[in-house]
Short mmCIF file of C-alpha atoms in Angstrom, two decimals:
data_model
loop_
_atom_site.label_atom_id
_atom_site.label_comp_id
_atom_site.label_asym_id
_atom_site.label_seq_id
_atom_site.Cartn_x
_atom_site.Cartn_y
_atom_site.Cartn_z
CA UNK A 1 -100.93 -116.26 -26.79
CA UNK A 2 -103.62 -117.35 -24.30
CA UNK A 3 -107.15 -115.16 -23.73
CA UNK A 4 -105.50 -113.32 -21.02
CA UNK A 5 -102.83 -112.39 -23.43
CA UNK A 6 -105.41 -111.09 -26.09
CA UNK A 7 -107.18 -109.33 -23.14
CA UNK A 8 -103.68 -107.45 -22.68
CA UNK A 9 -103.51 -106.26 -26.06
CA UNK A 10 -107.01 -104.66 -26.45
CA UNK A 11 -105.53 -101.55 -24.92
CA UNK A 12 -102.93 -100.37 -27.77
CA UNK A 13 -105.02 -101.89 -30.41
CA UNK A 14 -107.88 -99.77 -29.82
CA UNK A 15 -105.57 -96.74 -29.05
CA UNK A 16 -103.71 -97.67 -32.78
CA UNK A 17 -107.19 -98.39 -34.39
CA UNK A 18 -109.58 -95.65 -33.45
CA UNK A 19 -107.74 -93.09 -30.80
CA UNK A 20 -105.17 -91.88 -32.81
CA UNK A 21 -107.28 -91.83 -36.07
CA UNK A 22 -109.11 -89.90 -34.29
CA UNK A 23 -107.10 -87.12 -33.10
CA UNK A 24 -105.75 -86.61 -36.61
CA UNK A 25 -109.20 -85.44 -37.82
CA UNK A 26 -109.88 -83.52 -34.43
CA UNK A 27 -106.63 -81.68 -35.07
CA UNK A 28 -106.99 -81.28 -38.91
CA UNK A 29 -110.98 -79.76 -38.09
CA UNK A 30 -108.89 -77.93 -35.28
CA UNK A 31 -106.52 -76.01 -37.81
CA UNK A 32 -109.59 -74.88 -40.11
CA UNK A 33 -111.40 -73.90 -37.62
CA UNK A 34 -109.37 -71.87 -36.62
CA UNK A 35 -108.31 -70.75 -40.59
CA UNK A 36 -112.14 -69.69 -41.06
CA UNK A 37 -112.18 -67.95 -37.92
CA UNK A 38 -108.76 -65.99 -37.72
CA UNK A 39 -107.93 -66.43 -41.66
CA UNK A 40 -111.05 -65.96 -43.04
CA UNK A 41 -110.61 -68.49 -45.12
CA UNK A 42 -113.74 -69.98 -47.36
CA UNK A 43 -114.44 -73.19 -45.73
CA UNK A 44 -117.27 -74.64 -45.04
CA UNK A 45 -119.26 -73.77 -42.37
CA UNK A 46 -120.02 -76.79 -40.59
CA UNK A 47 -115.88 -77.68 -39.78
CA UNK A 48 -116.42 -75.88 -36.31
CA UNK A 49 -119.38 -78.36 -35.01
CA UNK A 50 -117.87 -81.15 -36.75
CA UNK A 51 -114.18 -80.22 -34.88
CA UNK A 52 -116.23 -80.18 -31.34
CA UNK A 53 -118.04 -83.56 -32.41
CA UNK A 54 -115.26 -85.37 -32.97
CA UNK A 55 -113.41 -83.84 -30.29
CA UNK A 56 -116.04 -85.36 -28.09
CA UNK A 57 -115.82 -88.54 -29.36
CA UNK A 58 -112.17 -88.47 -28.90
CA UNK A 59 -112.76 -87.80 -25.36
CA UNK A 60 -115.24 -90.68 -24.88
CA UNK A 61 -112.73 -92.96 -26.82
CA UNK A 62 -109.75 -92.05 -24.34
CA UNK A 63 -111.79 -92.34 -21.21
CA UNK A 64 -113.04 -95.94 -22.74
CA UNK A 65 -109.46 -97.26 -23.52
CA UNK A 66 -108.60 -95.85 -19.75
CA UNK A 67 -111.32 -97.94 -18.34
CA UNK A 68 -111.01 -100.85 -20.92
CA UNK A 69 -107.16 -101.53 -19.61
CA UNK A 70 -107.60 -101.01 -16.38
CA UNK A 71 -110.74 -103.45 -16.13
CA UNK A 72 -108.53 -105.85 -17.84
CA UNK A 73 -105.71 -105.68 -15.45
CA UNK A 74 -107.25 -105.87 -12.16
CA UNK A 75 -109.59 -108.67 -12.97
CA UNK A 76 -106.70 -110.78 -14.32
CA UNK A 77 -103.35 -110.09 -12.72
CA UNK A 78 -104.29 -111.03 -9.25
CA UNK A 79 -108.06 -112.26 -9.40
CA UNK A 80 -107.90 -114.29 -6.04
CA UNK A 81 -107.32 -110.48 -4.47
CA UNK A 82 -110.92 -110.01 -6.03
CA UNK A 83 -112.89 -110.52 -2.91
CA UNK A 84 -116.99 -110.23 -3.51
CA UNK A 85 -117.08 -107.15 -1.36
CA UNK A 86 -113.70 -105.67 -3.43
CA UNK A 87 -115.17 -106.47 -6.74
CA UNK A 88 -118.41 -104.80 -6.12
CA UNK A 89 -117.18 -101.47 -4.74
CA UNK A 90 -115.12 -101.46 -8.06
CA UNK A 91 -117.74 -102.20 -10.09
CA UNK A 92 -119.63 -99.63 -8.54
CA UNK A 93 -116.57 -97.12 -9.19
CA UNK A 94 -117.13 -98.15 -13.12
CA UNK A 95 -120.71 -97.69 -13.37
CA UNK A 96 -120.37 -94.41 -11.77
CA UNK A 97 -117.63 -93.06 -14.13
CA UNK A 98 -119.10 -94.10 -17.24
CA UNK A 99 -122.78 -92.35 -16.11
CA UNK A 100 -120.42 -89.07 -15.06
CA UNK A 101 -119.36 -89.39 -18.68
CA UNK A 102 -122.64 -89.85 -20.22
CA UNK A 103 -124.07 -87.04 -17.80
CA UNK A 104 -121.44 -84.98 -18.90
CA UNK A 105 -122.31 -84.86 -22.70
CA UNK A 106 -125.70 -84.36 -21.55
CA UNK A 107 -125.40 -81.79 -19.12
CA UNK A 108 -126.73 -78.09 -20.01
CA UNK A 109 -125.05 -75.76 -16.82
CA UNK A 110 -121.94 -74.86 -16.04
CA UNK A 111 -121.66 -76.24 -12.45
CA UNK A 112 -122.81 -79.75 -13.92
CA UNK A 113 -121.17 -79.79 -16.39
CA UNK A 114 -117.71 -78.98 -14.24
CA UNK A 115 -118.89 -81.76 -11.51
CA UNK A 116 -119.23 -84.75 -13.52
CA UNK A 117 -116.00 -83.84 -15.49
CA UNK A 118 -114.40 -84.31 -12.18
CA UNK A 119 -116.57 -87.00 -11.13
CA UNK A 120 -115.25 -88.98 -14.10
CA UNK A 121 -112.08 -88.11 -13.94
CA UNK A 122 -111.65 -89.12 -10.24
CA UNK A 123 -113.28 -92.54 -10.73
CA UNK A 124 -110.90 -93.33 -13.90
CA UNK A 125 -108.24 -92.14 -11.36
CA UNK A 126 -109.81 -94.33 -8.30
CA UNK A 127 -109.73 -97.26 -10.85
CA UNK A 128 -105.66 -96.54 -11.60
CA UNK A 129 -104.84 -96.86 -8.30
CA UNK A 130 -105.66 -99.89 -7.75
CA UNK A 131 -102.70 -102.35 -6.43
CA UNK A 132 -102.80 -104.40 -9.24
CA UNK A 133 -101.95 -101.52 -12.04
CA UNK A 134 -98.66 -100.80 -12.32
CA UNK A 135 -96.95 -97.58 -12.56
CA UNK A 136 -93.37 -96.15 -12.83
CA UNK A 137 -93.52 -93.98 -9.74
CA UNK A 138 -96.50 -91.99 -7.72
CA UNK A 139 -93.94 -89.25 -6.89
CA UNK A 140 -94.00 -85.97 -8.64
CA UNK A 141 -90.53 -85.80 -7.51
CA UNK A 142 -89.52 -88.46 -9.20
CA UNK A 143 -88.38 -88.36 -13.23
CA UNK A 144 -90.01 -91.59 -13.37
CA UNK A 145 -93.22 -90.34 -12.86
CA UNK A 146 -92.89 -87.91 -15.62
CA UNK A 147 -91.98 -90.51 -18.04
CA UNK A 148 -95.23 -93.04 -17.09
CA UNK A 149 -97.61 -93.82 -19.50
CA UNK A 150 -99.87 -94.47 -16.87
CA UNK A 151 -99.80 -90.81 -15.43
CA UNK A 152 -99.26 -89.59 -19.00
CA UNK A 153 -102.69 -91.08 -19.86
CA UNK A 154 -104.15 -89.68 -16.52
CA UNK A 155 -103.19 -86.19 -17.32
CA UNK A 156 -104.48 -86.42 -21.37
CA UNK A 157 -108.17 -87.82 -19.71
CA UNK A 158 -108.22 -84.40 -17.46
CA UNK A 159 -107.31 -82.13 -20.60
CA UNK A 160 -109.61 -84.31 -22.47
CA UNK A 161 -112.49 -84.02 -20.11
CA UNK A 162 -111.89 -79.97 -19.44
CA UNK A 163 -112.50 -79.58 -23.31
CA UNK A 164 -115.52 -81.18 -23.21
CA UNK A 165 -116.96 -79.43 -20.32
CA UNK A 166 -115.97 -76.20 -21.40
CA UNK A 167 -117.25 -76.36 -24.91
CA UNK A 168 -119.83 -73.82 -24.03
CA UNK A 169 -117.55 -71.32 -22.39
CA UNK A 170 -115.01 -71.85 -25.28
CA UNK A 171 -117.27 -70.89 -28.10
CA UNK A 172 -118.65 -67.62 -26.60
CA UNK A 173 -115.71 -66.44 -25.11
CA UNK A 174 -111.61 -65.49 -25.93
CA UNK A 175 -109.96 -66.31 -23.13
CA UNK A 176 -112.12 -69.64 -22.87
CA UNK A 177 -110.64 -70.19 -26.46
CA UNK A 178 -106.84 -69.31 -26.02
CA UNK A 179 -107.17 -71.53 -22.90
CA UNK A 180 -108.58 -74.36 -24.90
CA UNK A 181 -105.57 -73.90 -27.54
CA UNK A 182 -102.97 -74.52 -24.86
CA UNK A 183 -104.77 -77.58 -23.22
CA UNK A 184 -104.91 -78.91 -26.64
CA UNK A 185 -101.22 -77.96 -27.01
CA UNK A 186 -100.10 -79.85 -24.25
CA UNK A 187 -102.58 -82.96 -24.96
CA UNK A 188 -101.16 -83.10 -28.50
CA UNK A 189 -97.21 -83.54 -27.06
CA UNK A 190 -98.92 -85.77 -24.25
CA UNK A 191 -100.28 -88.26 -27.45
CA UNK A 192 -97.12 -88.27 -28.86
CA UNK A 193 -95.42 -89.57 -25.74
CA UNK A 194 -98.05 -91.70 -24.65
CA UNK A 195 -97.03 -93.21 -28.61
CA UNK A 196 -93.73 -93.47 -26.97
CA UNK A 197 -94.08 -94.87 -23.85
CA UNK A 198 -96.68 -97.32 -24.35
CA UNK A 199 -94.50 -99.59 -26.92
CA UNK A 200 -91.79 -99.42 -24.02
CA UNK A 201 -93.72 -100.34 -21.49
CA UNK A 202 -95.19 -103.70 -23.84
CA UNK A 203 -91.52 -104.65 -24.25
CA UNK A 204 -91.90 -105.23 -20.26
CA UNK A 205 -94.83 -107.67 -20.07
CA UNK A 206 -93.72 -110.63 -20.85
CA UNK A 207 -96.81 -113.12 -22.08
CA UNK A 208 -98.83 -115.12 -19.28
CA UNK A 209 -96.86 -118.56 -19.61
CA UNK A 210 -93.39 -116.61 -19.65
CA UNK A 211 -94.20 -114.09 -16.25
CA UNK A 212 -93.06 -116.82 -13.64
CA UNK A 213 -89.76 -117.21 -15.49
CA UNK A 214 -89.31 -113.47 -16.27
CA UNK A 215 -90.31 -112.03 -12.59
CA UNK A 216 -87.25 -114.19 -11.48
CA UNK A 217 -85.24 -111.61 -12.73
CA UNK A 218 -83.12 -109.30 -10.99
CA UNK A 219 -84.49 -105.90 -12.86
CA UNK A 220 -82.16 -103.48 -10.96
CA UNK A 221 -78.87 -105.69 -11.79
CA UNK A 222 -80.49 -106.74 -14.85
CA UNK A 223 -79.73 -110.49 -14.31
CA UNK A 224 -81.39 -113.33 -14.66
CA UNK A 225 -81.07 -116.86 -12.76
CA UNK A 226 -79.40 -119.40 -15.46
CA UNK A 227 -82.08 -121.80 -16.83
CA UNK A 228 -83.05 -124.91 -15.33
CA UNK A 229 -81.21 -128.23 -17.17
CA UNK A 230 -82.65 -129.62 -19.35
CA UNK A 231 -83.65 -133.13 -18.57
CA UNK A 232 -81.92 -136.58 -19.13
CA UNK A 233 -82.71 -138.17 -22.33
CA UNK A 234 -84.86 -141.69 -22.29
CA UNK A 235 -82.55 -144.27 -22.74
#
């Protein structure tokens, strides 16, 4: 494997290594919560700000990974389409997503705390849809779209976001809450086939030395041209 090749793999490794650890104790804290609320169970206290804690680091961690990958592909699938003028609009797009996301744990009001959850979300978007990520399908029509891992992982940084920026709202009020469950409903079956899809998709990318010799490939016929000879022995 060459240092692109490592590059590649930073993406599920962290995701294996701290995401998914991760939301195992978010969901765990999660269930007692929700025991010592509703059950009235005898645990301690301090599982509800631990549970929104870790849920927030959880949040950071996805958005990271998101940012991580995509970094990683666009600066090294195409980098002679990485014109000075290109480059620094995108790093610009970067900067500005990861202070939305730092703004965002810091934020005290409602309205600011809404407007940087969408102003991170739309830059981690901006960054996806870039040329040189690749994606299934862009068309909601499509069942390929519903099956990406890169629209699966869009989706779970939205829910992700929403529970961070409406931790205030959540503890104080019901509705906030049962809202909250169902996002977290939903994010939990979108981890699972994010777990799913991202092993299928790394059974696609072939390593950088092998990509000339596996993008000859006819993918819809699912045939390859036969190998080149191999040459004459030295007499």
């Amino acid at each position: 494997m060459t240092t692109t090749d490592w590059l590649w793999v930073l993406h599920p490794a962290l995701a294996v290594v701290l995401v998914y650890p991760l939301l195992g104790l978010v969901l765990r804290l999660a269930q007692q919560t929700r025991q010592r609320r509703v059950q009235k169970l005898k645990l301690p206290p301090s599982v509800g700000g631990e549970h929104v804690d870790f849920g927030r680091w959880l949040a950071a961690a996805v958005v990271g990974i998101e940012l991580l990958a995509m970094v990683v592909v666009i600066s090294t699938k195409q980098p002679s389409a990485l014109t000075p003028g290109r480059s620094g609009l995108l790093l610009l797009v970067l900067a500005g997503t990861v202070a939305a996301l730092v703004a965002l744990w810091r934020a005290k009001e409602a309205i600011y705390r809404a407007s940087f959850a969408l102003l991170c979300w739309a830059g981690v978007i901006g960054l996806g849809l870039q040329p040189e990520v690749w994606r299934l399908s862009d068309n909601p029509l499509d069942p390929a779209f519903w099956q990406s891992h890169f629209w699966g992982g869009m989706g779970l940084t939205g829910l992700m976001l929403f529970s961070v920026a409406a931790r205030p709202e959540i503890l104080r009020q019901l509705r906030w809450r049962r809202l909250h469950i169902t996002a977290n409903v939903i994010a939990a079956l979108i981890f699972v086939a994010q777990g799913i899809s991202g092993p299928r998709d790394l059974l696609e990318i072939p390593l950088s030395w092998q990509k000339s010799v596996v993008y000859a490939c006819d993918f819809t016929n699912k045939v390859c041209p036969p190998p080149a000879p191999a040459p004459a022995p030295q007499p």
